[in-house]
JSON list of C-alpha atoms and ligand atoms in Angstrom, two decimals:
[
{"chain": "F", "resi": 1, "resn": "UNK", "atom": "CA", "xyz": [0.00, 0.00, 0.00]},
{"chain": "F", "resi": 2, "resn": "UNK", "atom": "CA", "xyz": [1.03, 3.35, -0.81]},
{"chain": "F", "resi": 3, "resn": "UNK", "atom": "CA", "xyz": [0.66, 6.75, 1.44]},
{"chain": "F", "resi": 4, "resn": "UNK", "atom": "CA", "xyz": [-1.96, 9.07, -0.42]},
{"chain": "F", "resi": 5, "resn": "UNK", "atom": "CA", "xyz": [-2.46, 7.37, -3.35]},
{"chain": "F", "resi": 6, "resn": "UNK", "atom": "CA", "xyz": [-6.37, 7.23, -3.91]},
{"chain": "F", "resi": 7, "resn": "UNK", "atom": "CA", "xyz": [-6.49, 3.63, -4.81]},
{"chain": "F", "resi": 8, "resn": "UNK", "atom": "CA", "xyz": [-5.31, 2.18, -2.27]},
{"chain": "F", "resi": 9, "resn": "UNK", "atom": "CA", "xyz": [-7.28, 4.26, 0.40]},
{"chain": "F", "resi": 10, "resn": "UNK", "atom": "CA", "xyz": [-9.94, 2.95, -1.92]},
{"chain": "F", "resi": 11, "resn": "UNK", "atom": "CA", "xyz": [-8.97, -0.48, -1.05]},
{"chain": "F", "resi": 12, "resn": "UNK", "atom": "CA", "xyz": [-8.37, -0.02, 2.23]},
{"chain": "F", "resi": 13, "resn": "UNK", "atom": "CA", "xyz": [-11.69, 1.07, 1.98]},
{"chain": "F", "resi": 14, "resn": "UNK", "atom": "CA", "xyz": [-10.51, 4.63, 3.87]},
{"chain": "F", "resi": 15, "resn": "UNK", "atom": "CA", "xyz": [-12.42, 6.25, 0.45]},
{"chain": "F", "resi": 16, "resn": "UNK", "atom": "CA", "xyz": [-15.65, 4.96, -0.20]},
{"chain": "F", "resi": 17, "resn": "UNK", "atom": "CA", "xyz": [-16.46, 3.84, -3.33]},
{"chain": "F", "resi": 18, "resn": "UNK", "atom": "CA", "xyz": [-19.30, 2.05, -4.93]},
{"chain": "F", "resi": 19, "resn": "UNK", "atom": "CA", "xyz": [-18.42, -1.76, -5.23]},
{"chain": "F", "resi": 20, "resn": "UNK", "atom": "CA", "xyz": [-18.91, -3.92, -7.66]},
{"chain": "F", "resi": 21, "resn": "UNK", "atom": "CA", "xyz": [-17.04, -6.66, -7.28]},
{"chain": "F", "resi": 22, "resn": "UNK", "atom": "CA", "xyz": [-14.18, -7.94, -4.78]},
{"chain": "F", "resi": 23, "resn": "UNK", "atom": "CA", "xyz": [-11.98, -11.43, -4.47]},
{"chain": "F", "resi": 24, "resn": "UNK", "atom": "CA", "xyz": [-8.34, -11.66, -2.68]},
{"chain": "F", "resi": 25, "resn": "UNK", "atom": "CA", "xyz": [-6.92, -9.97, -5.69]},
{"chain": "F", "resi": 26, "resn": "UNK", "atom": "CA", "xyz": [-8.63, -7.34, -6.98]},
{"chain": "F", "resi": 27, "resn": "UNK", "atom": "CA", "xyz": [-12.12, -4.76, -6.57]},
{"chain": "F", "resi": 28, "resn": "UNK", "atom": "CA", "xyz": [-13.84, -3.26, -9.08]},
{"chain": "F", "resi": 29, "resn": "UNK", "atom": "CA", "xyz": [-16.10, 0.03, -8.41]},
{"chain": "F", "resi": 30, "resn": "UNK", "atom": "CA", "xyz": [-18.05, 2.45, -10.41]},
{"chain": "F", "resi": 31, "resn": "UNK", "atom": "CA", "xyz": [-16.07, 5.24, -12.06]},
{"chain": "F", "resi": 32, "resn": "UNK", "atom": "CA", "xyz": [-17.22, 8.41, -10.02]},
{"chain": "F", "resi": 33, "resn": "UNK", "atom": "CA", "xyz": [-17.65, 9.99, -13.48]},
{"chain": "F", "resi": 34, "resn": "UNK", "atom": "CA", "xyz": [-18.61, 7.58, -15.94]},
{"chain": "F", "resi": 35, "resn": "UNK", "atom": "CA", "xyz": [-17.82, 7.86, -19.92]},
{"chain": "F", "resi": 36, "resn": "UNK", "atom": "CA", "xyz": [-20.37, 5.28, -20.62]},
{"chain": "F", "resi": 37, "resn": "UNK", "atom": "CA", "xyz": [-23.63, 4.11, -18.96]},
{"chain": "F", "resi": 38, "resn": "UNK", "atom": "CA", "xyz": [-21.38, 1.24, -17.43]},
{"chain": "F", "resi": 39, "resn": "UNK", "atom": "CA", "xyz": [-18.04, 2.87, -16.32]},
{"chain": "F", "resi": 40, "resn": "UNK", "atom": "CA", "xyz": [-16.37, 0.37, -13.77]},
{"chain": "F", "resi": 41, "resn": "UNK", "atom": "CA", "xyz": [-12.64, 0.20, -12.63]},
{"chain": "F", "resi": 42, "resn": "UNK", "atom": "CA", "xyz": [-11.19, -2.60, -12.31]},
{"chain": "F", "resi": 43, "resn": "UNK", "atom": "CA", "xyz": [-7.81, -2.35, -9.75]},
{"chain": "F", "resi": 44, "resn": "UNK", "atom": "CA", "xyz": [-5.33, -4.56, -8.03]},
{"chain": "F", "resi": 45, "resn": "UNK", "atom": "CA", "xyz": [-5.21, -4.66, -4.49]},
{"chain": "F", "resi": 46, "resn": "UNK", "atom": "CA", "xyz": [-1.87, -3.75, -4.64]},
{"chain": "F", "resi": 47, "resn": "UNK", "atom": "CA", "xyz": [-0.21, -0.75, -5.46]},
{"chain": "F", "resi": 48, "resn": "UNK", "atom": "CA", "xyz": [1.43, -0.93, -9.06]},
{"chain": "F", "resi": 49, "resn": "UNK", "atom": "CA", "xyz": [1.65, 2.64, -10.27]},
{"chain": "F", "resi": 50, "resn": "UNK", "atom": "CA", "xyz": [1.62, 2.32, -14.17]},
{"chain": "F", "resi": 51, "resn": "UNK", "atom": "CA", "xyz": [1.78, -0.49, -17.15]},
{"chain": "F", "resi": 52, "resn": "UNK", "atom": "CA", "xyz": [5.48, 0.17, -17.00]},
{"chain": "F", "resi": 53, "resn": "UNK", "atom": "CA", "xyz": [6.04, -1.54, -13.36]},
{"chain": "F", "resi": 54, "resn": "UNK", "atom": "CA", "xyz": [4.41, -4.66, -14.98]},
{"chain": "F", "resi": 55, "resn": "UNK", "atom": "CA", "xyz": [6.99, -7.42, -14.65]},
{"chain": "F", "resi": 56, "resn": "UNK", "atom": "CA", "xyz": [6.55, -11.57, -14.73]},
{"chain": "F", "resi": 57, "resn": "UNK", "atom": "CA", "xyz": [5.53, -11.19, -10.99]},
{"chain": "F", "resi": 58, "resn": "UNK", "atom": "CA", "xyz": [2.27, -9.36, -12.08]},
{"chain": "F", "resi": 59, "resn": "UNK", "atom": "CA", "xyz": [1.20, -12.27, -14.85]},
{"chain": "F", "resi": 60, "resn": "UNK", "atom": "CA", "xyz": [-1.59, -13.83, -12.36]},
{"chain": "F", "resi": 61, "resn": "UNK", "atom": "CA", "xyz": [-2.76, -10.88, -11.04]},
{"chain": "F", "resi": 62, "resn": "UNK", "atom": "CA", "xyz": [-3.24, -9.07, -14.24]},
{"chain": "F", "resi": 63, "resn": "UNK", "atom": "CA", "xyz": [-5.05, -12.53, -15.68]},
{"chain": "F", "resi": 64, "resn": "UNK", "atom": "CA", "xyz": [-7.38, -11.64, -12.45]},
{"chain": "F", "resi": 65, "resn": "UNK", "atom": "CA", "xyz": [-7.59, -8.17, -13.71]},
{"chain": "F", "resi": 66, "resn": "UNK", "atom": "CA", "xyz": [-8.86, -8.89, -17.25]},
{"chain": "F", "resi": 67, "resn": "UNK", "atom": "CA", "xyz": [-10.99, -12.51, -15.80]},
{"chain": "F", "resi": 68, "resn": "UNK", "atom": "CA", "xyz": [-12.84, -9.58, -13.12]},
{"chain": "F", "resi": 69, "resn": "UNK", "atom": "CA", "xyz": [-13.44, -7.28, -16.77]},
{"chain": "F", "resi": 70, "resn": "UNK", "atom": "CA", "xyz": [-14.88, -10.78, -18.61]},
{"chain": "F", "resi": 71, "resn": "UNK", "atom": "CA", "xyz": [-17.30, -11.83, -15.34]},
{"chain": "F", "resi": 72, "resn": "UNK", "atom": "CA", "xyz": [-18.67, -8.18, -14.99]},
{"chain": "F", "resi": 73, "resn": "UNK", "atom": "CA", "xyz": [-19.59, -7.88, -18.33]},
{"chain": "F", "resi": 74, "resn": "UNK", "atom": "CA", "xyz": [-21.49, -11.13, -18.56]},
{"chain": "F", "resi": 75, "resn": "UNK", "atom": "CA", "xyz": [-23.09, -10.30, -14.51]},
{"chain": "F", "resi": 76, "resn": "UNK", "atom": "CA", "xyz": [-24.11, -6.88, -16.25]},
{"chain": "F", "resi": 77, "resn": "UNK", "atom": "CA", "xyz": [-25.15, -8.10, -19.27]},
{"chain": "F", "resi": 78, "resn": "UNK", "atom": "CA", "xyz": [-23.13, -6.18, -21.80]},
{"chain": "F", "resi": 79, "resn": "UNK", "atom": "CA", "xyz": [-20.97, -9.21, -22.97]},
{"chain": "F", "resi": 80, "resn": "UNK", "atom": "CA", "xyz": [-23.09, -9.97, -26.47]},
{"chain": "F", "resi": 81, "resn": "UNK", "atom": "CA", "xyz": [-23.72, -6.02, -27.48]},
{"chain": "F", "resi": 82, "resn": "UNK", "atom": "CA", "xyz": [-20.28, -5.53, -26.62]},
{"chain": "F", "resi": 83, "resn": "UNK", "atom": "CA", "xyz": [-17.67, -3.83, -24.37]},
{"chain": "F", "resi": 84, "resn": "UNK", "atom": "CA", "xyz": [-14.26, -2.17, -23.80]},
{"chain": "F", "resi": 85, "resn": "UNK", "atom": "CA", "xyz": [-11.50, -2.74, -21.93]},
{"chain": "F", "resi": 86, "resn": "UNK", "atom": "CA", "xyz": [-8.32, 0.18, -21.34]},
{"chain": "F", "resi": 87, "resn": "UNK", "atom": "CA", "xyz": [-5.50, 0.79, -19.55]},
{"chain": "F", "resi": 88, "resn": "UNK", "atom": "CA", "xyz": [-4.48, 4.35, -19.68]},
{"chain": "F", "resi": 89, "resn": "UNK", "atom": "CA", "xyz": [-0.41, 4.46, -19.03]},
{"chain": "F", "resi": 90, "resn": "UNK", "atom": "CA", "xyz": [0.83, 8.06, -18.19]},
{"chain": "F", "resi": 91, "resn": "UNK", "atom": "CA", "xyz": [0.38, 11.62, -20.06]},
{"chain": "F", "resi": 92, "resn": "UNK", "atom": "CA", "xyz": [-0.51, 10.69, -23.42]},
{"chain": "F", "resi": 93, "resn": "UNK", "atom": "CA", "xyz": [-2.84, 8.29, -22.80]},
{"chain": "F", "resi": 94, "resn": "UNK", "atom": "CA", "xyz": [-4.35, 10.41, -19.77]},
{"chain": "F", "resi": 95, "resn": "UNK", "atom": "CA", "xyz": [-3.66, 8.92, -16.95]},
{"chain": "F", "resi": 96, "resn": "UNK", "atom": "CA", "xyz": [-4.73, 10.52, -14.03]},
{"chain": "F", "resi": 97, "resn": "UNK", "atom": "CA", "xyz": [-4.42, 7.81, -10.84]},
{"chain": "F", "resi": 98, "resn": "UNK", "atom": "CA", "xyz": [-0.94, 6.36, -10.67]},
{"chain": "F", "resi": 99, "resn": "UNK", "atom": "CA", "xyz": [-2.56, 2.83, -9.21]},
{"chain": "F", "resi": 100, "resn": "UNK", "atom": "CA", "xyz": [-3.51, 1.16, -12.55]},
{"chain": "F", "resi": 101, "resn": "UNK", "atom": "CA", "xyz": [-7.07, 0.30, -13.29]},
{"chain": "F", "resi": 102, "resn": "UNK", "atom": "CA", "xyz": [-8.72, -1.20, -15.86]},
{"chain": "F", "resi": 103, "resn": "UNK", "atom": "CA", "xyz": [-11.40, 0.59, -17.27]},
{"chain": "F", "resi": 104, "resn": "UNK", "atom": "CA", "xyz": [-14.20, -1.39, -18.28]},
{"chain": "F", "resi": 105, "resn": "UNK", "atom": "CA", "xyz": [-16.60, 0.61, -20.38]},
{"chain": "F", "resi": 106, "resn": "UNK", "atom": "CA", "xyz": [-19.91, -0.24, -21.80]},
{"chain": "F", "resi": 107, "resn": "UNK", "atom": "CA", "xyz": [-23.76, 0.40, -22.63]},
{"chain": "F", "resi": 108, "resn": "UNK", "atom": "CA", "xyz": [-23.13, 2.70, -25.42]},
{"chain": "F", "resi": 109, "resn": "UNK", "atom": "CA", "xyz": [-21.46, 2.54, -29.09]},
{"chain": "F", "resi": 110, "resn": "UNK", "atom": "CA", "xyz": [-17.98, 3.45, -28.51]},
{"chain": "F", "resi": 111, "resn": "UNK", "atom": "CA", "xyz": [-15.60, 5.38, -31.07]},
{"chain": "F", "resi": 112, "resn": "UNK", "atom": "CA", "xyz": [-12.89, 3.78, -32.95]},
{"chain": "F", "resi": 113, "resn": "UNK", "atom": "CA", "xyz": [-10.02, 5.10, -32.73]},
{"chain": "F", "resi": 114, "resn": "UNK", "atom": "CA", "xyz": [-10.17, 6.62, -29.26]},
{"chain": "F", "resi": 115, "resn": "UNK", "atom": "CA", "xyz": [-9.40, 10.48, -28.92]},
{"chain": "V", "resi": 1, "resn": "LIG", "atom": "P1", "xyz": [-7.29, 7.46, -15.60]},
{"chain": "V", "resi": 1, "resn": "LIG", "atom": "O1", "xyz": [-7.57, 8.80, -16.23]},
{"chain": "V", "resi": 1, "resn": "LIG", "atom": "O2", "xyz": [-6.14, 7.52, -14.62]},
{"chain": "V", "resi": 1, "resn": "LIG", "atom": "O3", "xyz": [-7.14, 6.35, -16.60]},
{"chain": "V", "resi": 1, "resn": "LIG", "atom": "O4", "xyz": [-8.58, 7.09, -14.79]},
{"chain": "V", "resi": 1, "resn": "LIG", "atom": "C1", "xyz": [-8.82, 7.51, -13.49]},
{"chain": "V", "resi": 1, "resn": "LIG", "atom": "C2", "xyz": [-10.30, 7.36, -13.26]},
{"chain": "V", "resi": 1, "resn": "LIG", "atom": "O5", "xyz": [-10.54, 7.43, -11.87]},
{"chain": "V", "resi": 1, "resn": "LIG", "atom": "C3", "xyz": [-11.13, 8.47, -13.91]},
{"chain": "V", "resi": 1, "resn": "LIG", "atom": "O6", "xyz": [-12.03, 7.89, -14.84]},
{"chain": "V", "resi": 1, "resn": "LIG", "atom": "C4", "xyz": [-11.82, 9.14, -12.74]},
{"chain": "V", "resi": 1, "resn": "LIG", "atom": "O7", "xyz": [-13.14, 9.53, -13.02]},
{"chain": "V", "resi": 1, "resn": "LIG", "atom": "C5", "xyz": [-11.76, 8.08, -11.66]},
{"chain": "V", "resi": 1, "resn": "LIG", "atom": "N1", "xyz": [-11.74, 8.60, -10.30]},
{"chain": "V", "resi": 1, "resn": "LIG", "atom": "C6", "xyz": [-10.97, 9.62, -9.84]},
{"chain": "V", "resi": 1, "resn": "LIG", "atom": "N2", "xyz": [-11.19, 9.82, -8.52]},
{"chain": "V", "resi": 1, "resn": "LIG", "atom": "C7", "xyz": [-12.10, 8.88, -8.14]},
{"chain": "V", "resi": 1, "resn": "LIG", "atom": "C8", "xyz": [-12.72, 8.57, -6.88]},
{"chain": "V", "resi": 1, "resn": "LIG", "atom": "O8", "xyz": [-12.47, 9.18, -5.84]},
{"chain": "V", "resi": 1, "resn": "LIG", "atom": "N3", "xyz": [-13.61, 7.54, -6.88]},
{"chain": "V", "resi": 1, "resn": "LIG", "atom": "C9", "xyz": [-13.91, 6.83, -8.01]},
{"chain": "V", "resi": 1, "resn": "LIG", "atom": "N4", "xyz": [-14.82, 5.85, -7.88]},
{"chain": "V", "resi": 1, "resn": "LIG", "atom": "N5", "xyz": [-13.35, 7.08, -9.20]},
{"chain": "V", "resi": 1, "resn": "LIG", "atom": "C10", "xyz": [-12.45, 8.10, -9.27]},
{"chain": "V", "resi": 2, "resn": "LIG", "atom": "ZN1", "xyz": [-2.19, 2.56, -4.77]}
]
């Protein structure tokens, strides 16, 4: 766990957040401003910063990352119209909390390319 990062006071459940979803590994909660009508994140339960600090260490937990993605969107019901999974990794690509988090996006037609 990391001092003042969001996330983990998330997990820690210091912030509250609405939850979703939660096994030894990870939580998933509703984005608290959603892009989509479903807007979920997806997050470890331990502090990983960016897609950078990925290393062979992290190979079950991110299969337990994109597993969480695959059994929300069948519980929610968006698996056959259709959904979308990101991980946004520093400026460019707007990253804003430096715990990484899936996004898992869905209930609307989403553009191709991304902005
Ligand atoms: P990023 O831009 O880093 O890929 O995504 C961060 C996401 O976290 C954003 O979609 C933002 O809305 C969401 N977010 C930021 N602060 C909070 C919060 O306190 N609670 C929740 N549930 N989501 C948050
Ligand atoms: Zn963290």
């Amino acid at each position: 766990m990391k001092q003042d990062c969001l996330f983990c006071k998330i997990v820690l459940k210091e912030v509250s957040s609405k939850i979703i979803y939660e096994n030894k590994y990870v939580m998933a909660f509703n984005d608290i401003n959603p892009q989509a009508p479903t807007h979920i994140l997806i997050i470890p339960k331990i502090h990983i910063s960016t897609l950078n600090d990925i290393n062979k260490s992290h190979n079950q937990l991110i299969g337990e990352l994109v597993e969480a993605s695959s059994l929300l969107a069948k519980k929610i019901g968006v698996h056959h119209d259709g959904y979308r999974t990101v991980f946004n990794c520093n400026k460019d690509a707007g990253q804003t909390v430096f715990h990484i988090h899936l996004h898992l996006l869905a209930g609307r037609k989403l553009n191709w390319p991304p902005g």
